CSV table of C-alpha atoms and ligand atoms in Angstrom, one decimal:
chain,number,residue,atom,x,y,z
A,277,UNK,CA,5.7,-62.8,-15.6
A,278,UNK,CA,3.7,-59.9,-16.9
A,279,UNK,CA,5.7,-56.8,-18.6
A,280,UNK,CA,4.5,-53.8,-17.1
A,281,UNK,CA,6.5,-50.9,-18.2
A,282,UNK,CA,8.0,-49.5,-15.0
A,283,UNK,CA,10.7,-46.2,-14.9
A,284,UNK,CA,13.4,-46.4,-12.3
A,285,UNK,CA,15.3,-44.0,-10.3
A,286,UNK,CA,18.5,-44.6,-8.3
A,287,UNK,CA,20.0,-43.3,-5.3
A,288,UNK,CA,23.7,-43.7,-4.5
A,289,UNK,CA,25.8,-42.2,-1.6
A,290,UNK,CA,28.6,-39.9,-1.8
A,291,UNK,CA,31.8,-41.8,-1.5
A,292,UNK,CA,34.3,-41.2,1.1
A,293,UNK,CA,37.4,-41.9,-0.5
A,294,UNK,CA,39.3,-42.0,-4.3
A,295,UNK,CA,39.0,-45.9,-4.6
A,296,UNK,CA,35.4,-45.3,-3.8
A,297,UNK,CA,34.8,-42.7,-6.2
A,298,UNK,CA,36.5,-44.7,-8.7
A,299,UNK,CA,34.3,-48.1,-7.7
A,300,UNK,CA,31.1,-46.1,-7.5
A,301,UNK,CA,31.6,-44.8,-11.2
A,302,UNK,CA,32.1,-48.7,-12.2
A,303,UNK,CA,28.7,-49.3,-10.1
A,304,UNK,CA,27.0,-46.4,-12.2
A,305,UNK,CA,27.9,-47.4,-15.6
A,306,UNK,CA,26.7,-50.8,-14.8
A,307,UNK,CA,23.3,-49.6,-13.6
A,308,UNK,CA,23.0,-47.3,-16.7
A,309,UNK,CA,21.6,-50.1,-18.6
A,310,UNK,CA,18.1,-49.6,-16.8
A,311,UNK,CA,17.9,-46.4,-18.5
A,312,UNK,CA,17.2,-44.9,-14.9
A,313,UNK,CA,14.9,-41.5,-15.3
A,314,UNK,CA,17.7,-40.0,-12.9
A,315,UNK,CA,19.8,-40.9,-10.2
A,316,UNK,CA,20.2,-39.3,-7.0
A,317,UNK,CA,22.8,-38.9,-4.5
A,318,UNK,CA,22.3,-38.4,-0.4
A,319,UNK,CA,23.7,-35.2,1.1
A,320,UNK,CA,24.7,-36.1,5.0
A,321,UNK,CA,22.6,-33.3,7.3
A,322,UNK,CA,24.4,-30.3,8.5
A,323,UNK,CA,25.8,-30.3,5.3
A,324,UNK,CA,29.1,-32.9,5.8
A,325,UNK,CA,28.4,-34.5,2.6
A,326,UNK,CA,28.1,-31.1,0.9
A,327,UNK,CA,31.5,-31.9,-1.7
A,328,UNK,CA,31.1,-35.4,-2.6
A,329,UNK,CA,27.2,-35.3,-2.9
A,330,UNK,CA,27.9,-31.9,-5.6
A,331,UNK,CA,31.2,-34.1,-7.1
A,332,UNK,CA,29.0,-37.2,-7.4
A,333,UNK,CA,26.4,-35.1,-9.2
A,334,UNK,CA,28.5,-33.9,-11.4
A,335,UNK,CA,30.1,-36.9,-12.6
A,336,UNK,CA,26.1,-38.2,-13.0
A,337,UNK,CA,25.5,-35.4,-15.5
A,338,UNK,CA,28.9,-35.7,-16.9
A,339,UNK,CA,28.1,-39.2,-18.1
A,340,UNK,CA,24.9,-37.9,-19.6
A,341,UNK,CA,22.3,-38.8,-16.8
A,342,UNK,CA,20.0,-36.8,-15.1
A,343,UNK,CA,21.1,-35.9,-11.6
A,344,UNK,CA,19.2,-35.5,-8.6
A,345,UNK,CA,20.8,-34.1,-5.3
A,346,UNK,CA,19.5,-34.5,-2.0
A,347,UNK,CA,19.5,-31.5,0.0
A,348,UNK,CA,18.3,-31.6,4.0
A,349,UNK,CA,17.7,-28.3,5.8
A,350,UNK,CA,18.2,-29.5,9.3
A,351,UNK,CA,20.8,-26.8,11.3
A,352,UNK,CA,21.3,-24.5,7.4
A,353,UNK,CA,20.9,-20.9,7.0
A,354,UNK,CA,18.5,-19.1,3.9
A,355,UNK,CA,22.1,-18.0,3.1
A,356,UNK,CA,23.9,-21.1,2.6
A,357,UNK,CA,20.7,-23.1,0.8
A,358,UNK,CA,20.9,-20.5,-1.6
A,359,UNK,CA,24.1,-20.7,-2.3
A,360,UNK,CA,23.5,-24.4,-2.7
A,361,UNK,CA,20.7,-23.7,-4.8
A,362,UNK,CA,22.8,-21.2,-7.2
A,363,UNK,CA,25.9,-23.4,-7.6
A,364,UNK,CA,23.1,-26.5,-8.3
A,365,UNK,CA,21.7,-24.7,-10.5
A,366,UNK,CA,25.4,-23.5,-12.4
A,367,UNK,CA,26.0,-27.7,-12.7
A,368,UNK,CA,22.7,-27.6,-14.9
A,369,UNK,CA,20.6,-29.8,-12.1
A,370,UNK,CA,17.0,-29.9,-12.5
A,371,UNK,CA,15.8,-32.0,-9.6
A,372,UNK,CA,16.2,-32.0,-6.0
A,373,UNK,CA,15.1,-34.2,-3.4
A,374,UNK,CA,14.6,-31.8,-0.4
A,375,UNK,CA,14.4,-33.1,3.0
A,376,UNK,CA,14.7,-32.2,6.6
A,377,UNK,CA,17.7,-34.7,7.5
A,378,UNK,CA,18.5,-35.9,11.0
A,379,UNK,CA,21.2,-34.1,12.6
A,380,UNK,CA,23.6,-36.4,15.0
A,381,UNK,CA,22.4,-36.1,18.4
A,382,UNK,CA,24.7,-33.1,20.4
A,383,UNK,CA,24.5,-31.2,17.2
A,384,UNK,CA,22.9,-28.2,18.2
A,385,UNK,CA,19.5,-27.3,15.7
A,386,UNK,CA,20.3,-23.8,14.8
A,387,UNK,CA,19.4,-23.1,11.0
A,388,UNK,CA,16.6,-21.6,9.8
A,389,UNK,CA,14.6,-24.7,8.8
A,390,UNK,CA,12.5,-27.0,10.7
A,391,UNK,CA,10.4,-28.8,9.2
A,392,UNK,CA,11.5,-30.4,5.2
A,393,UNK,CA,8.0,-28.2,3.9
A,394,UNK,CA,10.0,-25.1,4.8
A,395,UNK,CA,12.9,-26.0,2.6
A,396,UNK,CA,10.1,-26.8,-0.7
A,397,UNK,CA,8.6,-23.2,0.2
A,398,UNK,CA,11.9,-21.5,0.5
A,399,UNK,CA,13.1,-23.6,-3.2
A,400,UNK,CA,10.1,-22.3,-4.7
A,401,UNK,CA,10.3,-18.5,-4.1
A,402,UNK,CA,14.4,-18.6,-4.4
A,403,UNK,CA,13.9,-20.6,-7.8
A,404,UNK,CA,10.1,-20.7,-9.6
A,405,UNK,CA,10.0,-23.7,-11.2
A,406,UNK,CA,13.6,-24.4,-12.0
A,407,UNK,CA,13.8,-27.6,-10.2
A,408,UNK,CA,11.7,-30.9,-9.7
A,409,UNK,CA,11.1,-31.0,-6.1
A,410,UNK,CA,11.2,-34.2,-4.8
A,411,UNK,CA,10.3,-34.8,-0.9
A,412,UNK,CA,10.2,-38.4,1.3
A,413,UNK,CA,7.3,-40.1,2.2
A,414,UNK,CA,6.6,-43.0,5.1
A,415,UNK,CA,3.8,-45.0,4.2
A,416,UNK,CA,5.1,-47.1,7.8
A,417,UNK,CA,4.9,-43.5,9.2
A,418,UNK,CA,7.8,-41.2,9.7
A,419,UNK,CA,9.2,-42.5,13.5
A,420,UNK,CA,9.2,-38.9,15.2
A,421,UNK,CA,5.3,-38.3,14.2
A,422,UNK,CA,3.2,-36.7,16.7
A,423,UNK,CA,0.7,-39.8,14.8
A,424,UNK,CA,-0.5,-41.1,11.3
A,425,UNK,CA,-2.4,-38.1,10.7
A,426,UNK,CA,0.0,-35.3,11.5
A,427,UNK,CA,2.7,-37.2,9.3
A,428,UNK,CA,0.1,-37.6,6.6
A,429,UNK,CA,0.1,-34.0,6.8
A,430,UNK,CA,3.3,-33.1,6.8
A,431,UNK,CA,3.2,-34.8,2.9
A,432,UNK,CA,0.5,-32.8,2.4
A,433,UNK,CA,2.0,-29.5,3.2
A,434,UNK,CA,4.9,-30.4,1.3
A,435,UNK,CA,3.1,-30.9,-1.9
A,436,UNK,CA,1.0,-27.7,-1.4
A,437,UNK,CA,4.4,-25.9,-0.4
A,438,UNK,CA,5.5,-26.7,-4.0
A,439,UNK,CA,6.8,-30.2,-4.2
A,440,UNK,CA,6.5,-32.4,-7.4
A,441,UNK,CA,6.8,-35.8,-6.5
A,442,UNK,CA,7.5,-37.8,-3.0
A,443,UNK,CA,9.2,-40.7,-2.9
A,444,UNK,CA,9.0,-43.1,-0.1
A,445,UNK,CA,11.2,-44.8,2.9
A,446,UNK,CA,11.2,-48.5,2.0
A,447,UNK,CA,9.3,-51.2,3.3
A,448,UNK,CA,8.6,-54.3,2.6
A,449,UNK,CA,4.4,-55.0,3.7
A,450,UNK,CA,3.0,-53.4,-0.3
A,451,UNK,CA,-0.4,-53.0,1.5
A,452,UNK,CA,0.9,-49.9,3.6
A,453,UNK,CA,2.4,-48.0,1.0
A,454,UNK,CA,-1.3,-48.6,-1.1
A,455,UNK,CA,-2.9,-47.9,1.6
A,456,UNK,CA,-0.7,-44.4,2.2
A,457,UNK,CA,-1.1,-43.5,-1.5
A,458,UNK,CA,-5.2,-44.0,-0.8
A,459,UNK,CA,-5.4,-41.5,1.7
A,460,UNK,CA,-2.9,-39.0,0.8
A,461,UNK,CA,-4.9,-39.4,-3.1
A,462,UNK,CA,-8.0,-38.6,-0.5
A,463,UNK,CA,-6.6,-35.5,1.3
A,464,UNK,CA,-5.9,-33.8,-2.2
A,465,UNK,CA,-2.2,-35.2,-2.8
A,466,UNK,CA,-2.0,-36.1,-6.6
A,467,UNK,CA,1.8,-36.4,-7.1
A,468,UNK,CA,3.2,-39.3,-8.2
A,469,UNK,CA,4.4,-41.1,-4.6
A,470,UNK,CA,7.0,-43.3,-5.9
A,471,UNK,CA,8.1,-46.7,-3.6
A,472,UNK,CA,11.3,-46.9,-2.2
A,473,UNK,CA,12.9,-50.2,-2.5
A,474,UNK,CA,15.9,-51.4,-0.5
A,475,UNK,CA,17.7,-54.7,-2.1
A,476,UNK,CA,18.3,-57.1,1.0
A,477,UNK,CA,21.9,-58.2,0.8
A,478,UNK,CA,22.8,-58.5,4.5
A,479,UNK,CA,21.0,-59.2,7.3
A,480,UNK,CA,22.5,-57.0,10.5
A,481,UNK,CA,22.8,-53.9,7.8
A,482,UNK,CA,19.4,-54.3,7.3
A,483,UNK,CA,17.8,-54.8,11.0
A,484,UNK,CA,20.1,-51.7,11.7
A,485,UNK,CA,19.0,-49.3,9.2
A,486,UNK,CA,15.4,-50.4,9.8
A,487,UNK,CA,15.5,-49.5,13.8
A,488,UNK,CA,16.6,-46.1,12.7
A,489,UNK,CA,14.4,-45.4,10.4
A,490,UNK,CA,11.0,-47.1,11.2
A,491,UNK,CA,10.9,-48.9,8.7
A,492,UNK,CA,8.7,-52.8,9.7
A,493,UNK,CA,10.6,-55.9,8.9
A,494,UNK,CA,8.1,-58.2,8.9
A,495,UNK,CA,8.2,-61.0,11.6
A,496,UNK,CA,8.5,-63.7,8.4
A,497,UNK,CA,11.1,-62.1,6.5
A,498,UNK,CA,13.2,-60.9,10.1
A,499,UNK,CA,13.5,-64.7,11.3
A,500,UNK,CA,14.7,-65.9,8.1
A,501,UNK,CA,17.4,-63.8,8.1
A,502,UNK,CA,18.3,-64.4,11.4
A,503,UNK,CA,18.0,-67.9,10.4
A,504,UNK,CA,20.2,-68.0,7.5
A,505,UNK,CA,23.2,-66.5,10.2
A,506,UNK,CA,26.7,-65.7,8.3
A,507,UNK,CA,25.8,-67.8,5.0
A,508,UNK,CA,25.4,-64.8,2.7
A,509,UNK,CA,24.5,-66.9,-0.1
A,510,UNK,CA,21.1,-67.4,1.3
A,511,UNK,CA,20.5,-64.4,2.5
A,512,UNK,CA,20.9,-62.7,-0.8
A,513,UNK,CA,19.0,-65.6,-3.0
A,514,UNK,CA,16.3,-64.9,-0.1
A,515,UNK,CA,16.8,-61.2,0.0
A,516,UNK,CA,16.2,-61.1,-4.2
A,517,UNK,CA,13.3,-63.4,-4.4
A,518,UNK,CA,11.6,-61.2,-1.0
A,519,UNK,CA,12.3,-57.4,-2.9
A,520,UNK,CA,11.5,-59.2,-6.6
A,521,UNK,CA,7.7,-60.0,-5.5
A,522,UNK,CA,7.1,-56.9,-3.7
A,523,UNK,CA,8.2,-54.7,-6.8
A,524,UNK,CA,6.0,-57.6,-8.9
A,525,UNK,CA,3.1,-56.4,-6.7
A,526,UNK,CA,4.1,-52.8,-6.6
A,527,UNK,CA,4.3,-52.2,-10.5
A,528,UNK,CA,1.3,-54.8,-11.4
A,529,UNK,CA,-1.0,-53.1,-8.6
A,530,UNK,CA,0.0,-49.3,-10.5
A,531,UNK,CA,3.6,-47.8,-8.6
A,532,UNK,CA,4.5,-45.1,-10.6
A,533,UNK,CA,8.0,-46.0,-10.6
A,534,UNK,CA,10.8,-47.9,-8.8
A,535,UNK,CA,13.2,-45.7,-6.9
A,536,UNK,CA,16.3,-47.7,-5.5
A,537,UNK,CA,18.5,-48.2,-3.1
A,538,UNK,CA,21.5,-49.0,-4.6
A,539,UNK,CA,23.8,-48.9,-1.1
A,540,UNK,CA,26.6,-48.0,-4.1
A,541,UNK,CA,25.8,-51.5,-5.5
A,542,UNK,CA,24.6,-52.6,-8.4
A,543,UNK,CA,24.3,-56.5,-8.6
A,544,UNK,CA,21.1,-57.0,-6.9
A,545,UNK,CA,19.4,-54.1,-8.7
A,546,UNK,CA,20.5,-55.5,-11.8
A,547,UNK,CA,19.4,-59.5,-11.0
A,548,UNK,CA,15.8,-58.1,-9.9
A,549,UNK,CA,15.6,-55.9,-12.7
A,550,UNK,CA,16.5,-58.9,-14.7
A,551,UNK,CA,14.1,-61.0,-13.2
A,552,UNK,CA,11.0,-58.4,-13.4
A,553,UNK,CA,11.5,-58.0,-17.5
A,554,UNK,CA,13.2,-54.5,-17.1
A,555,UNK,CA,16.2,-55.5,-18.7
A,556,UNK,CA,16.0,-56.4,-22.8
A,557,UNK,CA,17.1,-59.7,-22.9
B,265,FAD,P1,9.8,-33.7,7.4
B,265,FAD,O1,8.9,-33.8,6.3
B,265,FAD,O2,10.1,-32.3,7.9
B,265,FAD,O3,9.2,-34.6,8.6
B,265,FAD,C1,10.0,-34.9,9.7
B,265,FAD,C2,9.1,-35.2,10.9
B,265,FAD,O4,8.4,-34.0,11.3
B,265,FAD,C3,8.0,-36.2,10.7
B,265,FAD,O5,7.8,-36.9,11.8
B,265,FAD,C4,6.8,-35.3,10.3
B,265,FAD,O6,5.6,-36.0,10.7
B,265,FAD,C5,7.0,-34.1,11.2
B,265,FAD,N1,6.5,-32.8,10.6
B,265,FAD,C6,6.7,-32.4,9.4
B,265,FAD,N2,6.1,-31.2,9.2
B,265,FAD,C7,5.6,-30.9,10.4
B,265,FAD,C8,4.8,-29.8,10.9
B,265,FAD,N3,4.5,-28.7,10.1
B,265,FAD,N4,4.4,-29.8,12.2
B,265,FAD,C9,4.7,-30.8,13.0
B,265,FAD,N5,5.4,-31.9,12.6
B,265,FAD,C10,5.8,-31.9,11.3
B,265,FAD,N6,18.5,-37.9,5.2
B,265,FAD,C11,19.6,-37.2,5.0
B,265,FAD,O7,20.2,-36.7,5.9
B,265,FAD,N7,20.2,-37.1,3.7
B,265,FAD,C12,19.6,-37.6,2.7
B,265,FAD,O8,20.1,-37.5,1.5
B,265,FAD,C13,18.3,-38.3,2.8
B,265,FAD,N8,17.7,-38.8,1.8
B,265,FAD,C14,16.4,-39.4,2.0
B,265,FAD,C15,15.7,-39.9,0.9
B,265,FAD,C16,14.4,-40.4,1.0
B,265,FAD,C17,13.7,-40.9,-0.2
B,265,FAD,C18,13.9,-40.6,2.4
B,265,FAD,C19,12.6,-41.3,2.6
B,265,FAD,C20,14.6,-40.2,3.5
B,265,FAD,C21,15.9,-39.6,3.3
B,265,FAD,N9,16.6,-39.1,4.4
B,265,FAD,C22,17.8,-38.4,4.2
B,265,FAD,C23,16.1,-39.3,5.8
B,265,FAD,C24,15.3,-38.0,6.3
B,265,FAD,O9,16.1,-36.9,6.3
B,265,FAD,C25,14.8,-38.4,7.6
B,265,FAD,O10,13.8,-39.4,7.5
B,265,FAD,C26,14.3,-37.2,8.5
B,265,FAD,O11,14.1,-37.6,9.8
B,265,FAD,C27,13.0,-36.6,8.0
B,265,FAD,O12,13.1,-35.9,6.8
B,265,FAD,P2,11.8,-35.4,6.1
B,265,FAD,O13,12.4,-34.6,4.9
B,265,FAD,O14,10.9,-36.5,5.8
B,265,FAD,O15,11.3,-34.3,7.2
């Protein structure tokens, strides 16, 4: 296998409870061994994540990591995303990943953002150039896109509105996320557009998640699962063999980086890791 060098970022959730908390430090110190450039934690829209995505950073940074925290706009005011921004700031976090969210339907809009660009633009004049602005990208295309184009745009409006680097929703076909980078490289987007990469450990999780967020499960890979029913075993051995060849093909064919999703676990990102040479023997 060839050894491409190949940074990784990590994503975790905030947990809900103290056994959580403690399991997810367990998960983190495990996954430290990839050296990860920083890992990130997911900040439920409308704010309802708000404490345990700023106690989970903390604790990041307190182990000596860089910290990334999510930050969605949907339903906020100016007022309380710059409060966010100053206490975010006070925890000494350099990078945020800023995004629109989804708000749960009967949640009225509100808030003074709409669109993620909004929230870059607003980070930028509240802040300079304290902070890495991270935003998402859907090389499968973003599911409530008026069409390709438009939701190519939207990328590019967040990078001109200030954002550093985009990372994307995951997928599993490589040719549409280098297909995605091509154009958005063509329509003056030069930041680094890093792959998102969801480990497949269970089948119904994954055929769930993937409704929701547009993201294709190819026909192949779909009846396999389906196939392999409640025997876990397979699925997984399936799942790591599937997500190892597509980050093969992603770092051989020039990904930037890997950014995972850990799901708060960190066995399968440590067996792929393993098995792509990112881990010293
Ligand atoms: P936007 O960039 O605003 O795009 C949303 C939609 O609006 C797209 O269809 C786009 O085409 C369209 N659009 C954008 N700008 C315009 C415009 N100017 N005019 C017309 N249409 C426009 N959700 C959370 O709640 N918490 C998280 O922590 C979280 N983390 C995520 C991390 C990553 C890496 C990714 C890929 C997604 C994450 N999400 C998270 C999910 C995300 O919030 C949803 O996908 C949401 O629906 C869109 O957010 P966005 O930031 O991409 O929004």
């Amino acid at each position: 296998m060839s050894q491409v060098s190949c940074p990784v970022s990590i994503e975790f959730f905030p947990p809900k409870s103290p056994e959580g908390a403690a399991k997810l430090r367990g998960v983190r110190q495990a996954l430290y061994v990839l050296k990860p450039e920083f890992c990130s934690v997911t900040y439920g829209a409308g704010g309802s994540t708000q404490d345990g995505t700023f106690t989970a950073v903390r604790d990041i940074i307190a182990e000596g990591q860089q910290a990334a925290s999510h930050m969605s706009c949907i339903g906020a005011t100016k007022a309380s995303m710059r409060a966010n921004l100053a206490q975010l700031k006070a925890m000494g976090v350099k990078r945020i990943v800023a995004l629109r969210g989804d708000l749960p339907s009967g949640y009225g809009a509100g808030g003074e953002f709409t669109h993620a660009s909004d929230l870059v633009a607003f980070i930028r004049e509240e802040t300079g150039d304290d902070f890495h602005i991270e935003v998402a990208a859907y090389p499968e295309i973003h599911p409530q896109a008026k069409s390709p184009e438009a939701d190519l745009q939207a990328l590019v409006t967040k990078a001109r509105a200030g954002a550093n680097s985009a990372i994307t929703q995951y997928f599993f076909n490589s040719d549409a996320y280098f297909k995605f980078v091509e154009e958005a490289d063509a329509k003056g987007v030069h930041i680094p557009i890093v792959p998102g990469i969801m480990p497949i450990t269970s089948s119904t999780q994954l055929l769930r998640f993937s409704d929701a967020c547009g993201a294709e499960i190819p026909r192949w890979i779909r009846l396999r699962l389906q196939s392999y029913g409640d025997d876990t075993a397979s699925i997984k051995a399936f799942g790591l063999d599937v997500v190892t060849d597509l980050c093969e093909q992603l770092r051989v064919c020039g990904a930037p980086a890997l950014h995972f999703y850990s799901m708060n676990q960190s066995e399968p990102i440590l067996e792929i890791s393993k098995r792509l040479g990112l881990l010293d023997a």
